[in-house]
mmCIF file of C-alpha atoms in Angstrom:
data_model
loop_
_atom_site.group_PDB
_atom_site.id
_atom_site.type_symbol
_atom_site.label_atom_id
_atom_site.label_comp_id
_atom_site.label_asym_id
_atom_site.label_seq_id
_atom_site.Cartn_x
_atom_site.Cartn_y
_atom_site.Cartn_z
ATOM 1 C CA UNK A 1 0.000 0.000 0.000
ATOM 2 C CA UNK A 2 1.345 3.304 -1.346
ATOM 3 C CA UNK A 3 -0.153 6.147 0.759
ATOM 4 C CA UNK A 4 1.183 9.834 1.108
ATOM 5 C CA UNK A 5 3.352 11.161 3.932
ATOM 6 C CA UNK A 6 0.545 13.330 5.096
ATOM 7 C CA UNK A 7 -2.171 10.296 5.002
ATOM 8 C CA UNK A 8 -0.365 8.924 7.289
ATOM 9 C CA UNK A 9 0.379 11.476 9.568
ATOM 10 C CA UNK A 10 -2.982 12.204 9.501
ATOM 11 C CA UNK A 11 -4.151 8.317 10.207
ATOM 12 C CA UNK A 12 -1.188 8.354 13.301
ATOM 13 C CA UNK A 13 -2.225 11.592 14.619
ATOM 14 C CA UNK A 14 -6.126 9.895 15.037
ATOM 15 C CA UNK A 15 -5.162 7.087 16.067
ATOM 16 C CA UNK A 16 -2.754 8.176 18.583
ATOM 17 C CA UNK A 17 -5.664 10.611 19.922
ATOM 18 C CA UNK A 18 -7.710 7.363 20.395
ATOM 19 C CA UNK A 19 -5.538 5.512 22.675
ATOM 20 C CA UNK A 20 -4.694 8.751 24.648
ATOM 21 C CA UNK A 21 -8.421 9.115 25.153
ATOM 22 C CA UNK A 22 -9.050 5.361 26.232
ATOM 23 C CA UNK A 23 -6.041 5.373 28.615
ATOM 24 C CA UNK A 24 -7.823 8.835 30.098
ATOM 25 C CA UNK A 25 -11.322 7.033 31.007
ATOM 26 C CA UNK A 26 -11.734 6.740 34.780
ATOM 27 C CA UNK A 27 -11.184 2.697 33.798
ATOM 28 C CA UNK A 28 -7.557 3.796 33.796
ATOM 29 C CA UNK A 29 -7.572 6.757 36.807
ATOM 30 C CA UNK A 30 -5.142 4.323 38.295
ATOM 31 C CA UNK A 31 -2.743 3.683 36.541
ATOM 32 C CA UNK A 32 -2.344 7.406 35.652
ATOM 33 C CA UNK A 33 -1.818 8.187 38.632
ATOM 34 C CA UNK A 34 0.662 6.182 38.148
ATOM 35 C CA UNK A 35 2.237 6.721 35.273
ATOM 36 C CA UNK A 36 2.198 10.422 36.332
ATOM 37 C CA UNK A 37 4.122 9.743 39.884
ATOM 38 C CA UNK A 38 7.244 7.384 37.623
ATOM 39 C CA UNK A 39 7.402 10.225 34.998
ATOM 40 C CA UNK A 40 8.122 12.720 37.508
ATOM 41 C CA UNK A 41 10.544 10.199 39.293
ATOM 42 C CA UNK A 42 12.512 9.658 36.183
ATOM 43 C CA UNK A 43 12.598 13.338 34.987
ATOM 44 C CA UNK A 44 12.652 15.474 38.539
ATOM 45 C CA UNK A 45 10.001 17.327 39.771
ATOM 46 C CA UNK A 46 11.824 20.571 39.106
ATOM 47 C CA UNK A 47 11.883 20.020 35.429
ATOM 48 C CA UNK A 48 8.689 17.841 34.485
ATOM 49 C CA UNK A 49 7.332 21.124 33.106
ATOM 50 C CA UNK A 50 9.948 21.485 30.268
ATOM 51 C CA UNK A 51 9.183 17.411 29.813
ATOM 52 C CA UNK A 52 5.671 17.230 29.411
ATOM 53 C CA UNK A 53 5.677 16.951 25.873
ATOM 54 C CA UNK A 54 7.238 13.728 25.965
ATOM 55 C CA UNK A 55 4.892 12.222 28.315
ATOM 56 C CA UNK A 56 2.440 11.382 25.728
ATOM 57 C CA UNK A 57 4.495 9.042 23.672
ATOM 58 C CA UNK A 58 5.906 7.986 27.066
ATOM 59 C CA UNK A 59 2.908 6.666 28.228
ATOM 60 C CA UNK A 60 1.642 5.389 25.305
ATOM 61 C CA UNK A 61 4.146 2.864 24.111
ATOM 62 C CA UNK A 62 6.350 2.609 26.995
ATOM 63 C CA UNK A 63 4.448 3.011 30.374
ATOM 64 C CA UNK A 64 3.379 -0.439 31.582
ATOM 65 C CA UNK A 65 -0.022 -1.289 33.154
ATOM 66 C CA UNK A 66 0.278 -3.441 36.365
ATOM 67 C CA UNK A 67 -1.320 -5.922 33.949
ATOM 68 C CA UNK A 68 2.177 -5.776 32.004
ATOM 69 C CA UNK A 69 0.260 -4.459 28.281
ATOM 70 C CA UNK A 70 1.051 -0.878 27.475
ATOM 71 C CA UNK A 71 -2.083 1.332 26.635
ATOM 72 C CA UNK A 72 -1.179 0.533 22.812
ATOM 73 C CA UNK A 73 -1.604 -2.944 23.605
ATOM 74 C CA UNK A 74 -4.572 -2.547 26.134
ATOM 75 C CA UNK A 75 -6.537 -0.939 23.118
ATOM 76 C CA UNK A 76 -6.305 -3.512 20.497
ATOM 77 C CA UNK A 77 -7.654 -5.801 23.245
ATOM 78 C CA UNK A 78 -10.398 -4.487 24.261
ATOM 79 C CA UNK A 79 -13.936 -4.597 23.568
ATOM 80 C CA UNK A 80 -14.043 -1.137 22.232
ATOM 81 C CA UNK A 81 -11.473 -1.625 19.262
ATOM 82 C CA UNK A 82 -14.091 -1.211 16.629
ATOM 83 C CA UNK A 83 -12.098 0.299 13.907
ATOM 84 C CA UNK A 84 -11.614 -0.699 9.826
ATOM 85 C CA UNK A 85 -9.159 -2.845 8.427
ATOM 86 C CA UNK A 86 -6.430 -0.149 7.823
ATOM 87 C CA UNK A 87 -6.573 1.281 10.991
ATOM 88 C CA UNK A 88 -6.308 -1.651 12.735
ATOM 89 C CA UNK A 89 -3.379 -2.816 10.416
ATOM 90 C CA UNK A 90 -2.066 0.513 11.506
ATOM 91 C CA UNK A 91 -2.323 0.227 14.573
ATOM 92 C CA UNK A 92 -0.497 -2.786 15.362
ATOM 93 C CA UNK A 93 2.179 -1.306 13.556
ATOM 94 C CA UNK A 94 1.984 2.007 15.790
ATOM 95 C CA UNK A 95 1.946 -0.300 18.402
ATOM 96 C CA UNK A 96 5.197 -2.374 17.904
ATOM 97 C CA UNK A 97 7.647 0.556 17.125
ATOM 98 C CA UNK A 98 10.544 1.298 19.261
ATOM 99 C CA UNK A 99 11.827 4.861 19.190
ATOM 100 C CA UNK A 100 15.354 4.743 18.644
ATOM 101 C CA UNK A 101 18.099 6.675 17.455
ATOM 102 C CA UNK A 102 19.518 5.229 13.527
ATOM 103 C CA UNK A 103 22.147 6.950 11.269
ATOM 104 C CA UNK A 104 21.870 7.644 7.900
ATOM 105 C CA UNK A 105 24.214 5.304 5.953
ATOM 106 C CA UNK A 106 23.529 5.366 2.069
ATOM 107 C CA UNK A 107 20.218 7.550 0.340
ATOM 108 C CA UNK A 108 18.948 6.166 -2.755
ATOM 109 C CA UNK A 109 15.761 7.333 -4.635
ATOM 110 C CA UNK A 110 12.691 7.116 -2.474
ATOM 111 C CA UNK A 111 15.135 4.806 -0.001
ATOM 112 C CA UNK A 112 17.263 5.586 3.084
ATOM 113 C CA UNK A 113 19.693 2.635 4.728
ATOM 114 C CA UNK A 114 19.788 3.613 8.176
ATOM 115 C CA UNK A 115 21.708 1.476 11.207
ATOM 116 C CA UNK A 116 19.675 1.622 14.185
ATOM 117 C CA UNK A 117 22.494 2.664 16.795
ATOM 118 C CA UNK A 118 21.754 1.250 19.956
ATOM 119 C CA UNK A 119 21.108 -2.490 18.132
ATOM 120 C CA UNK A 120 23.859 -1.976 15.586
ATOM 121 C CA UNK A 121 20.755 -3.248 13.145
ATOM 122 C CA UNK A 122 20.652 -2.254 9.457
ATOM 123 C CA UNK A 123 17.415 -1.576 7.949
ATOM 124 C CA UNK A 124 16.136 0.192 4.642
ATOM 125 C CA UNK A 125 13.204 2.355 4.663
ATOM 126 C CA UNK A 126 11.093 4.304 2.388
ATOM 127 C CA UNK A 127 11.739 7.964 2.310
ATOM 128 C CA UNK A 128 8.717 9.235 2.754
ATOM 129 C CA UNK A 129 10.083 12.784 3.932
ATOM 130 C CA UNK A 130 12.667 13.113 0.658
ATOM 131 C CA UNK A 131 15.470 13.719 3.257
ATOM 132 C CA UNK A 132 17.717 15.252 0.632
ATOM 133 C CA UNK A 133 19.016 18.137 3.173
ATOM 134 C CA UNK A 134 20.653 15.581 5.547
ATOM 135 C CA UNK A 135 23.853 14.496 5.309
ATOM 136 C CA UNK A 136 25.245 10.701 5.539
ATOM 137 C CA UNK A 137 26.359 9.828 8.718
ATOM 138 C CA UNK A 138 23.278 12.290 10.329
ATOM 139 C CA UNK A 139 21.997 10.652 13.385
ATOM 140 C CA UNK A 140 17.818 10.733 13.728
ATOM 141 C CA UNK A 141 15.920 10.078 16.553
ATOM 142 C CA UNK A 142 12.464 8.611 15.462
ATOM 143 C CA UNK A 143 10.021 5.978 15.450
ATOM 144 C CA UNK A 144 9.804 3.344 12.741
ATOM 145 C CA UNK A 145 7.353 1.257 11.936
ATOM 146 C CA UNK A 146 6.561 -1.173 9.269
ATOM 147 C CA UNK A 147 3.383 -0.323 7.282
ATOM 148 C CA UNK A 148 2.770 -2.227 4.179
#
């Protein structure tokens, strides 16, 4: 499947959105709690201000429920999932990325070889973003996920 940069953007953003919302229902009051007492633990109470924007993602993929699932994970299970095919597909794939940081070994047309640093892994992705301004050996830190 051959979709445009912004389709997909647009499909993560909603999706994203989603999950935040379930893991806000008073189902989860909990574990936010929580979450929100071992994000301030790991980033100091005197700067969780300047780190709020990365609580999202944070909590999302990473924060685990005492049930061991992330909120990613506690979505697709649940009784509400009632979403299409693609978003589902989607999804899954949101669901399973790590966020890493990978450097940029070779560019080829519509095709970047990047080596994710922390697993010394090689993998070649689309392009989507026509990344002609960075250089080889440019470090990124981003998400990647496989979405066929």
């Amino acid at each position: 499947m051959d979709i445009a940069y912004e389709e997909i953007k647009s499909l993560e953003e909603k999706l994203i959105n989603k999950v935040l919302y379930f893991a806000l229902s008073d189902e989860y009051k909990q574990e936010m709690k929580r979450a929100k007492e071992i994000f301030k633990d790991i980033n100091g109470e005197e700067i969780f201000s300047l780190k709020e924007s990365h609580f999202t993602p944070w909590l999302l993929w990473d924060f685990k429920l005492l049930n061991g699932n992330s909120f990613f994970e506690e979505y697709i299970k649940s009784e509400v999932l009632v979403e299409n095919e693609q978003d589902i597909i989607f999804l899954n794939s949101l669901a399973n990325s790590q966020l890493s940081v990978y450097e940029i070994q070779e560019k080829h047309t519509g095709f970047l070889k990047l080596n994710n640093i922390f697993l010394n892994k090689e993998i070649l992705v689309k392009d989507t973003l026509k990344l002609n301004i960075i250089d080889i050996n440019a470090l990124l830190l981003t998400r990647i996920y496989n979405y066929e």
